[in-house]
PDB file of C-alpha atoms in Angstrom:
ATOM      1  CA  MET I   4      -7.073  18.024  -2.589  1.00 57.00           C
ATOM      2  CA  GLU I   5      -5.116  19.056   0.302  1.00 70.00           C
ATOM      3  CA  VAL I   6      -3.512  16.447   2.630  1.00 79.00           C
ATOM      4  CA  ASN I   7      -1.440  17.593   5.746  1.00 89.00           C
ATOM      5  CA  ILE I   8       0.859  14.591   6.041  1.00 92.00           C
ATOM      6  CA  GLU I   9       2.244  16.023   9.586  1.00 92.00           C
ATOM      7  CA  ASN I  10      -1.350  15.011  10.755  1.00 93.00           C
ATOM      8  CA  LEU I  11      -1.447  11.621   9.160  1.00 94.00           C
ATOM      9  CA  LYS I  12       1.764  10.918  10.972  1.00 94.00           C
ATOM     10  CA  LYS I  13       0.453  11.959  14.232  1.00 95.00           C
ATOM     11  CA  GLU I  14      -2.468   9.723  13.785  1.00 95.00           C
ATOM     12  CA  HIS I  15      -1.026   6.637  11.932  1.00 95.00           C
ATOM     13  CA  GLY I  16       2.783   6.991  12.290  1.00 95.00           C
ATOM     14  CA  ASP I  17       5.072   6.462   9.275  1.00 95.00           C
ATOM     15  CA  ILE I  18       3.049   7.602   6.222  1.00 96.00           C
ATOM     16  CA  GLN I  19       4.327   6.771   2.467  1.00 96.00           C
ATOM     17  CA  THR I  20       3.269   8.750  -0.439  1.00 96.00           C
ATOM     18  CA  LEU I  21       2.209   6.431  -3.713  1.00 96.00           C
ATOM     19  CA  THR I  22       1.900   8.148  -6.836  1.00 96.00           C
ATOM     20  CA  LEU I  23       0.379   6.997 -10.099  1.00 96.00           C
ATOM     21  CA  LYS I  24       1.319   8.355 -13.482  1.00 95.00           C
ATOM     22  CA  ASP I  25       0.376   8.350 -16.939  1.00 93.00           C
ATOM     23  CA  LYS I  26       2.241   7.561 -19.920  1.00 93.00           C
ATOM     24  CA  ALA I  27       3.809  11.322 -20.030  1.00 94.00           C
ATOM     25  CA  GLY I  28       4.682  11.110 -16.424  1.00 94.00           C
ATOM     26  CA  LYS I  29       1.730  13.051 -15.262  1.00 94.00           C
ATOM     27  CA  THR I  30       0.729  12.574 -11.531  1.00 93.00           C
ATOM     28  CA  VAL I  31      -2.971  11.302 -11.956  1.00 94.00           C
ATOM     29  CA  ALA I  32      -3.478  10.232  -8.491  1.00 95.00           C
ATOM     30  CA  THR I  33      -1.541  10.037  -5.385  1.00 96.00           C
ATOM     31  CA  ALA I  34      -2.524   7.849  -1.904  1.00 97.00           C
ATOM     32  CA  TYR I  35      -0.961   8.072   1.289  1.00 97.00           C
ATOM     33  CA  LEU I  36      -0.715   4.650   3.186  1.00 97.00           C
ATOM     34  CA  LYS I  37       0.099   3.941   6.708  1.00 97.00           C
ATOM     35  CA  GLU I  38       2.323   0.864   7.685  1.00 95.00           C
ATOM     36  CA  PRO I  39       0.567  -2.337   7.440  1.00 96.00           C
ATOM     37  CA  GLY I  40       0.116  -4.173  11.067  1.00 95.00           C
ATOM     38  CA  ARG I  41       0.415  -7.764  11.563  1.00 95.00           C
ATOM     39  CA  VAL I  42      -2.720  -8.736  10.672  1.00 97.00           C
ATOM     40  CA  VAL I  43      -2.555  -6.923   7.436  1.00 97.00           C
ATOM     41  CA  VAL I  44       0.843  -8.556   6.756  1.00 96.00           C
ATOM     42  CA  ALA I  45      -0.402 -12.011   7.808  1.00 96.00           C
ATOM     43  CA  ARG I  46      -3.522 -11.726   5.221  1.00 97.00           C
ATOM     44  CA  ALA I  47      -1.128 -10.556   2.609  1.00 96.00           C
ATOM     45  CA  MET I  48       1.300 -13.152   2.943  1.00 94.00           C
ATOM     46  CA  SER I  49      -1.490 -15.822   2.914  1.00 96.00           C
ATOM     47  CA  LEU I  50      -2.738 -14.493  -0.556  1.00 96.00           C
ATOM     48  CA  ILE I  51       0.428 -14.359  -1.994  1.00 94.00           C
ATOM     49  CA  ALA I  52       1.009 -17.600  -1.034  1.00 94.00           C
ATOM     50  CA  GLN I  53      -2.214 -19.112  -2.607  1.00 97.00           C
ATOM     51  CA  SER I  54      -0.673 -16.745  -6.123  1.00 96.00           C
ATOM     52  CA  LYS I  55      -2.969 -13.851  -5.617  1.00 96.00           C
ATOM     53  CA  PRO I  56      -0.473 -10.877  -5.733  1.00 94.00           C
ATOM     54  CA  LEU I  57      -3.338  -8.599  -6.786  1.00 95.00           C
ATOM     55  CA  GLU I  58      -5.564  -9.414  -4.291  1.00 96.00           C
ATOM     56  CA  ALA I  59      -2.837  -9.111  -1.616  1.00 96.00           C
ATOM     57  CA  GLY I  60      -1.811  -5.609  -2.858  1.00 97.00           C
ATOM     58  CA  GLU I  61      -5.839  -4.802  -2.951  1.00 97.00           C
ATOM     59  CA  PHE I  62      -6.053  -5.900   0.818  1.00 97.00           C
ATOM     60  CA  ILE I  63      -3.186  -3.970   1.734  1.00 97.00           C
ATOM     61  CA  LEU I  64      -4.233  -0.610  -0.218  1.00 98.00           C
ATOM     62  CA  GLU I  65      -7.660  -1.006   1.135  1.00 98.00           C
ATOM     63  CA  ASN I  66      -6.189  -1.576   4.932  1.00 98.00           C
ATOM     64  CA  CYS I  67      -3.279   1.070   4.861  1.00 98.00           C
ATOM     65  CA  PHE I  68      -5.209   3.897   2.707  1.00 98.00           C
ATOM     66  CA  VAL I  69      -5.492   7.117   5.121  1.00 97.00           C
ATOM     67  CA  GLY I  70      -5.565  10.091   2.784  1.00 95.00           C
ATOM     68  CA  GLY I  71      -5.495  11.003  -0.515  1.00 95.00           C
ATOM     69  CA  ASP I  72      -7.475  10.330  -4.334  1.00 96.00           C
ATOM     70  CA  GLN I  73     -10.370   8.353  -3.749  1.00 95.00           C
ATOM     71  CA  THR I  74     -10.219   7.659  -7.479  1.00 96.00           C
ATOM     72  CA  ILE I  75      -7.213   5.253  -6.443  1.00 97.00           C
ATOM     73  CA  LEU I  76      -9.899   2.965  -4.469  1.00 97.00           C
ATOM     74  CA  GLU I  77     -13.102   3.410  -6.868  1.00 96.00           C
ATOM     75  CA  ASN I  78     -11.489   3.469 -10.440  1.00 96.00           C
ATOM     76  CA  GLU I  79     -10.297  -0.419 -11.446  1.00 96.00           C
ATOM     77  CA  LYS I  80      -7.313   0.440 -13.339  1.00 95.00           C
ATOM     78  CA  PHE I  81      -5.934   2.864 -10.673  1.00 96.00           C
ATOM     79  CA  LYS I  82      -6.798   0.131  -8.010  1.00 97.00           C
ATOM     80  CA  MET I  83      -4.856  -2.529 -10.004  1.00 96.00           C
ATOM     81  CA  SER I  84      -1.942  -0.284 -10.287  1.00 96.00           C
ATOM     82  CA  ALA I  85      -1.874   1.048  -6.790  1.00 97.00           C
ATOM     83  CA  SER I  86      -2.341  -2.353  -5.710  1.00 96.00           C
ATOM     84  CA  MET I  87       1.035  -3.718  -6.939  1.00 95.00           C
ATOM     85  CA  GLN I  88       2.939  -0.921  -5.656  1.00 95.00           C
ATOM     86  CA  ALA I  89       1.100  -1.400  -2.050  1.00 95.00           C
ATOM     87  CA  VAL I  90       2.621  -4.842  -1.862  1.00 93.00           C
ATOM     88  CA  GLN I  91       5.928  -3.231  -1.545  1.00 91.00           C
ATOM     89  CA  LEU I  92       4.855  -2.034   2.142  1.00 92.00           C
ATOM     90  CA  VAL I  93       5.529  -5.341   3.290  1.00 88.00           C
ATOM     91  CA  GLU I  94       9.012  -4.925   4.218  1.00 83.00           C
ATOM     92  CA  LEU I  95      11.021  -7.796   5.650  1.00 79.00           C
ATOM     93  CA  LEU I  96      14.617  -7.710   7.289  1.00 85.00           C
ATOM     94  CA  ASP I  97      17.289  -9.919   5.948  1.00 91.00           C
ATOM     95  CA  GLY I  98      17.950 -12.786   8.493  1.00 92.00           C
ATOM     96  CA  GLU I  99      19.901 -16.226   8.840  1.00 94.00           C
ATOM     97  CA  LEU I 100      18.801 -19.090  10.124  1.00 93.00           C
ATOM     98  CA  LYS I 101      21.367 -21.737  10.678  1.00 95.00           C
ATOM     99  CA  LYS I 102      21.400 -25.207  12.510  1.00 94.00           C
ATOM    100  CA  ASN I 103      23.758 -25.354  15.593  1.00 90.00           C
TER     101      ASN I 103
END
């Protein structure tokens, strides 16, 4: 399957490539994900707070998937693996809060 990453970038902004590999290191599936927006991050953080990291990753994966192998969304084993990787899309900046 041919995916034009430049076209995806024009349409969705920054794109992350998520690859799943078998035990031999061979790539078995690839997904292209856009950056999650506020609504997606808020829902994912809510699920993580409820000790549901897999569900958080699934939510991010399903809402940020813009191309690649549909197998990642359809195959349970692939989806679970990709979901755990997709959580990394939520990028928080380091910060500091101090009392004045």
